[in-house]
Amino acid sequence: MELTLDVLKEKLTAWKGCDLAKTANPVFGEGNPHAKVMFIGEAPGDKENEQGRPFVGAAGKFLDDLLESIGLKRDAVYISNVVKFQPPENRDPKPLEKEQCLPWLMLEIALVQPKVIVPLGRHALAYFLSDITISDAHGKDFHLTDSVTVFPIYHPAAALHNGSLRSSLATDFRALGDFLQTVA
Ligand code: URA
């Protein structure tokens, strides 16, 4: 059977390879299967767990606004998470949980083949650039391979409670929008 995003999503639904899968619903990525840009968050929250979709709560609404601010519709991009299941009480995902879920994300990236990967926050950033913090890396483009650039941005949820991060996110999205114009 050909591996597609739909097939991968079905396989995730049946997967019980980490403890979180016993207590939460699977939340696979969604969006344009051929998107030029892919956004990667940390893990689903309450709303995402309820609906089985990434970034549909307050942080997701903010992400939608930021996308709109640079003329991008949500269905033009691909949005996913490192961890595919909500951790209890929305705690940070543990290293083992991130490691166990990583193959799903890697296969999504291999299928979508984005030109630009936007890690949202430090958990996603760490998989692409291991020796730099989000506060140093945000808003800048890093050449990962000949065809893939990583453009880290703060997590929108962090900015919901912090006014200065909010304006930093808006600035970084403008820089992302400008950068995307240069990517074929
Ligand atoms: N935060 C995330 O990192 N991912 C979501 O899907 C929602 C909130």
mmCIF file of C-alpha atoms and ligand atoms in Angstrom:
data_model
loop_
_atom_site.group_PDB
_atom_site.id
_atom_site.type_symbol
_atom_site.label_atom_id
_atom_site.label_comp_id
_atom_site.label_asym_id
_atom_site.label_seq_id
_atom_site.Cartn_x
_atom_site.Cartn_y
_atom_site.Cartn_z
ATOM 1 C CA MET A 1 0.000 0.000 0.000
ATOM 2 C CA GLU A 2 1.333 3.432 -0.946
ATOM 3 C CA LEU A 3 2.198 5.532 2.090
ATOM 4 C CA THR A 4 0.146 8.733 2.051
ATOM 5 C CA LEU A 5 -0.776 11.176 4.811
ATOM 6 C CA ASP A 6 -4.236 9.580 5.010
ATOM 7 C CA VAL A 7 -2.710 6.121 5.458
ATOM 8 C CA LEU A 8 -0.300 7.471 8.078
ATOM 9 C CA LYS A 9 -3.177 9.110 9.957
ATOM 10 C CA GLU A 10 -5.076 5.825 9.969
ATOM 11 C CA LYS A 11 -2.020 4.013 11.293
ATOM 12 C CA LEU A 12 -1.589 6.565 14.077
ATOM 13 C CA THR A 13 -5.218 6.014 15.084
ATOM 14 C CA ALA A 14 -4.477 2.323 15.691
ATOM 15 C CA TRP A 15 -1.077 2.924 17.344
ATOM 16 C CA LYS A 16 -0.503 2.288 21.042
ATOM 17 C CA GLY A 17 3.271 2.741 21.081
ATOM 18 C CA CYS A 18 3.439 5.249 23.913
ATOM 19 C CA ASP A 19 1.651 5.606 27.256
ATOM 20 C CA LEU A 20 -0.033 8.865 26.184
ATOM 21 C CA ALA A 21 -1.899 6.912 23.492
ATOM 22 C CA LYS A 22 -3.733 5.046 26.278
ATOM 23 C CA THR A 23 -5.221 8.213 27.785
ATOM 24 C CA ALA A 24 -5.611 10.673 24.895
ATOM 25 C CA ASN A 25 -6.930 10.821 21.340
ATOM 26 C CA PRO A 26 -4.545 10.876 18.377
ATOM 27 C CA VAL A 27 -4.009 14.294 16.812
ATOM 28 C CA PHE A 28 -2.391 14.002 13.398
ATOM 29 C CA GLY A 29 -1.189 16.975 11.344
ATOM 30 C CA GLU A 30 -3.426 18.646 8.772
ATOM 31 C CA GLY A 31 -3.358 21.046 5.863
ATOM 32 C CA ASN A 32 -2.046 21.168 2.329
ATOM 33 C CA PRO A 33 -0.284 17.832 1.627
ATOM 34 C CA HIS A 34 2.131 19.687 -0.682
ATOM 35 C CA ALA A 35 2.596 22.780 1.480
ATOM 36 C CA LYS A 36 5.712 24.864 0.990
ATOM 37 C CA VAL A 37 5.734 25.646 4.708
ATOM 38 C CA MET A 38 5.113 23.343 7.675
ATOM 39 C CA PHE A 39 4.474 24.563 11.247
ATOM 40 C CA ILE A 40 5.357 22.211 14.098
ATOM 41 C CA GLY A 41 4.055 22.713 17.641
ATOM 42 C CA GLU A 42 4.642 20.791 20.843
ATOM 43 C CA ALA A 43 1.646 18.609 21.736
ATOM 44 C CA PRO A 44 -2.155 18.795 21.603
ATOM 45 C CA GLY A 45 -4.108 20.571 24.366
ATOM 46 C CA ASP A 46 -7.729 20.144 25.540
ATOM 47 C CA LYS A 47 -9.470 21.399 22.415
ATOM 48 C CA GLU A 48 -7.127 19.506 20.112
ATOM 49 C CA ASN A 49 -7.706 16.304 22.095
ATOM 50 C CA GLU A 50 -11.479 16.828 21.897
ATOM 51 C CA GLN A 51 -11.544 17.533 18.175
ATOM 52 C CA GLY A 52 -8.602 15.363 17.053
ATOM 53 C CA ARG A 53 -7.130 18.334 15.169
ATOM 54 C CA PRO A 54 -3.973 20.386 15.802
ATOM 55 C CA PHE A 55 -4.069 24.028 16.929
ATOM 56 C CA VAL A 56 -7.836 24.512 17.262
ATOM 57 C CA GLY A 57 -7.804 26.146 20.746
ATOM 58 C CA ALA A 58 -6.717 29.634 21.820
ATOM 59 C CA ALA A 59 -3.131 29.196 20.568
ATOM 60 C CA GLY A 60 -4.552 27.932 17.266
ATOM 61 C CA LYS A 61 -6.773 30.998 16.877
ATOM 62 C CA PHE A 62 -3.730 33.186 17.416
ATOM 63 C CA LEU A 63 -1.780 31.102 14.878
ATOM 64 C CA ASP A 64 -4.635 31.568 12.356
ATOM 65 C CA ASP A 65 -4.461 35.370 12.903
ATOM 66 C CA LEU A 66 -0.696 35.379 12.445
ATOM 67 C CA LEU A 67 -1.015 33.350 9.243
ATOM 68 C CA GLU A 68 -3.681 35.718 7.972
ATOM 69 C CA SER A 69 -1.430 38.702 8.778
ATOM 70 C CA ILE A 70 0.987 37.465 6.098
ATOM 71 C CA GLY A 71 -1.720 36.458 3.635
ATOM 72 C CA LEU A 72 -1.661 32.733 4.354
ATOM 73 C CA LYS A 73 -4.790 30.658 4.802
ATOM 74 C CA ARG A 74 -4.602 27.771 7.224
ATOM 75 C CA ASP A 75 -5.369 25.239 4.489
ATOM 76 C CA ALA A 76 -2.442 26.495 2.376
ATOM 77 C CA VAL A 77 0.090 25.362 4.979
ATOM 78 C CA TYR A 78 0.641 22.139 6.921
ATOM 79 C CA ILE A 79 0.331 22.194 10.732
ATOM 80 C CA SER A 80 1.507 19.423 13.038
ATOM 81 C CA ASN A 81 3.034 18.624 16.419
ATOM 82 C CA VAL A 82 6.036 16.734 17.763
ATOM 83 C CA VAL A 83 3.849 14.727 20.170
ATOM 84 C CA LYS A 84 0.590 13.360 18.770
ATOM 85 C CA PHE A 85 -1.291 12.905 22.064
ATOM 86 C CA GLN A 86 -2.180 15.337 24.848
ATOM 87 C CA PRO A 87 0.020 14.945 27.941
ATOM 88 C CA PRO A 88 -1.954 14.780 31.238
ATOM 89 C CA GLU A 89 -2.776 18.257 32.628
ATOM 90 C CA ASN A 90 -1.011 19.748 29.614
ATOM 91 C CA ARG A 91 2.377 19.187 31.185
ATOM 92 C CA ASP A 92 5.507 19.360 29.026
ATOM 93 C CA PRO A 93 6.021 16.175 27.030
ATOM 94 C CA LYS A 94 8.747 13.947 28.488
ATOM 95 C CA PRO A 95 11.867 13.122 26.439
ATOM 96 C CA LEU A 96 10.697 9.508 25.956
ATOM 97 C CA GLU A 97 7.244 10.649 24.773
ATOM 98 C CA LYS A 98 8.836 12.971 22.224
ATOM 99 C CA GLU A 99 11.164 10.215 21.050
ATOM 100 C CA GLN A 100 8.331 7.687 20.728
ATOM 101 C CA CYS A 101 6.222 10.061 18.630
ATOM 102 C CA LEU A 102 9.046 11.377 16.463
ATOM 103 C CA PRO A 103 8.737 8.791 13.633
ATOM 104 C CA TRP A 104 5.215 10.096 12.876
ATOM 105 C CA LEU A 105 6.492 13.625 12.444
ATOM 106 C CA MET A 106 9.474 12.521 10.365
ATOM 107 C CA LEU A 107 7.202 10.560 8.025
ATOM 108 C CA GLU A 108 4.873 13.572 7.710
ATOM 109 C CA ILE A 109 7.842 15.746 6.755
ATOM 110 C CA ALA A 110 9.051 13.140 4.255
ATOM 111 C CA LEU A 111 5.606 13.034 2.606
ATOM 112 C CA VAL A 112 4.837 16.774 2.585
ATOM 113 C CA GLN A 113 8.412 17.761 1.656
ATOM 114 C CA PRO A 114 8.121 21.350 2.880
ATOM 115 C CA LYS A 115 10.749 23.850 1.771
ATOM 116 C CA VAL A 116 10.431 25.747 5.039
ATOM 117 C CA ILE A 117 9.946 24.174 8.473
ATOM 118 C CA VAL A 118 8.748 26.476 11.265
ATOM 119 C CA PRO A 119 9.326 24.953 14.716
ATOM 120 C CA LEU A 120 6.964 26.719 17.134
ATOM 121 C CA GLY A 121 8.819 26.848 20.447
ATOM 122 C CA ARG A 122 11.727 24.986 21.969
ATOM 123 C CA HIS A 123 10.425 21.404 21.843
ATOM 124 C CA ALA A 124 10.131 21.361 18.060
ATOM 125 C CA LEU A 125 13.222 23.538 17.591
ATOM 126 C CA ALA A 126 15.428 20.991 19.382
ATOM 127 C CA TYR A 127 14.878 18.402 16.623
ATOM 128 C CA PHE A 128 16.246 20.656 13.930
ATOM 129 C CA LEU A 129 18.833 22.869 15.637
ATOM 130 C CA SER A 130 20.233 21.358 18.805
ATOM 131 C CA ASP A 131 22.747 23.974 19.882
ATOM 132 C CA ILE A 132 20.681 27.156 19.953
ATOM 133 C CA THR A 133 17.856 28.386 22.177
ATOM 134 C CA ILE A 134 14.502 29.620 20.872
ATOM 135 C CA SER A 135 15.280 33.110 22.203
ATOM 136 C CA ASP A 136 18.392 33.252 20.007
ATOM 137 C CA ALA A 137 16.969 31.417 17.002
ATOM 138 C CA HIS A 138 13.501 32.954 16.579
ATOM 139 C CA GLY A 139 12.791 34.993 13.469
ATOM 140 C CA LYS A 140 15.910 33.854 11.606
ATOM 141 C CA ASP A 141 16.377 31.436 8.728
ATOM 142 C CA PHE A 142 18.745 28.485 9.091
ATOM 143 C CA HIS A 143 19.820 26.484 6.080
ATOM 144 C CA LEU A 144 19.274 22.804 6.998
ATOM 145 C CA THR A 145 19.854 21.151 3.622
ATOM 146 C CA ASP A 146 20.038 22.408 0.031
ATOM 147 C CA SER A 147 16.264 22.381 -0.132
ATOM 148 C CA VAL A 148 15.053 22.865 3.463
ATOM 149 C CA THR A 149 15.253 25.977 5.630
ATOM 150 C CA VAL A 150 14.311 26.056 9.316
ATOM 151 C CA PHE A 151 12.675 29.274 10.511
ATOM 152 C CA PRO A 152 12.002 29.023 14.284
ATOM 153 C CA ILE A 153 9.317 31.141 15.960
ATOM 154 C CA TYR A 154 8.114 31.325 19.572
ATOM 155 C CA HIS A 155 5.137 29.127 20.424
ATOM 156 C CA PRO A 156 1.895 31.136 20.068
ATOM 157 C CA ALA A 157 0.634 29.801 23.442
ATOM 158 C CA ALA A 158 3.625 31.383 25.211
ATOM 159 C CA ALA A 159 2.660 34.734 23.711
ATOM 160 C CA LEU A 160 -0.962 34.556 24.902
ATOM 161 C CA HIS A 161 0.200 35.550 28.384
ATOM 162 C CA ASN A 162 3.144 37.736 27.475
ATOM 163 C CA GLY A 163 2.669 41.006 25.583
ATOM 164 C CA SER A 164 6.268 41.361 24.442
ATOM 165 C CA LEU A 165 6.303 37.854 22.968
ATOM 166 C CA ARG A 166 3.117 38.767 21.101
ATOM 167 C CA SER A 167 4.816 41.579 19.260
ATOM 168 C CA SER A 168 7.890 39.401 18.710
ATOM 169 C CA LEU A 169 5.661 36.795 17.049
ATOM 170 C CA ALA A 170 4.048 39.416 14.833
ATOM 171 C CA THR A 171 7.504 40.684 13.788
ATOM 172 C CA ASP A 172 8.772 37.147 13.168
ATOM 173 C CA PHE A 173 5.743 36.305 11.037
ATOM 174 C CA ARG A 174 6.393 39.393 8.899
ATOM 175 C CA ALA A 175 9.994 38.200 8.469
ATOM 176 C CA LEU A 176 8.700 34.712 7.622
ATOM 177 C CA GLY A 177 6.313 36.198 5.046
ATOM 178 C CA ASP A 178 9.202 38.092 3.427
ATOM 179 C CA PHE A 179 11.373 34.992 3.493
ATOM 180 C CA LEU A 180 8.655 32.859 1.861
ATOM 181 C CA GLN A 181 8.556 35.305 -1.067
ATOM 182 C CA THR A 182 12.154 34.304 -1.826
ATOM 183 C CA VAL A 183 11.369 30.555 -1.798
ATOM 184 C CA ALA A 184 10.188 29.090 -5.097
HETATM 185 N N1 URA B 1 -0.154 23.712 21.298
HETATM 186 C C1 URA B 1 0.564 22.893 20.502
HETATM 187 O O1 URA B 1 1.787 22.818 20.594
HETATM 188 N N2 URA B 1 -0.088 22.161 19.627
HETATM 189 C C2 URA B 1 -1.397 22.228 19.463
HETATM 190 O O2 URA B 1 -1.901 21.525 18.606
HETATM 191 C C3 URA B 1 -2.118 23.105 20.285
HETATM 192 C C4 URA B 1 -1.485 23.839 21.201
#
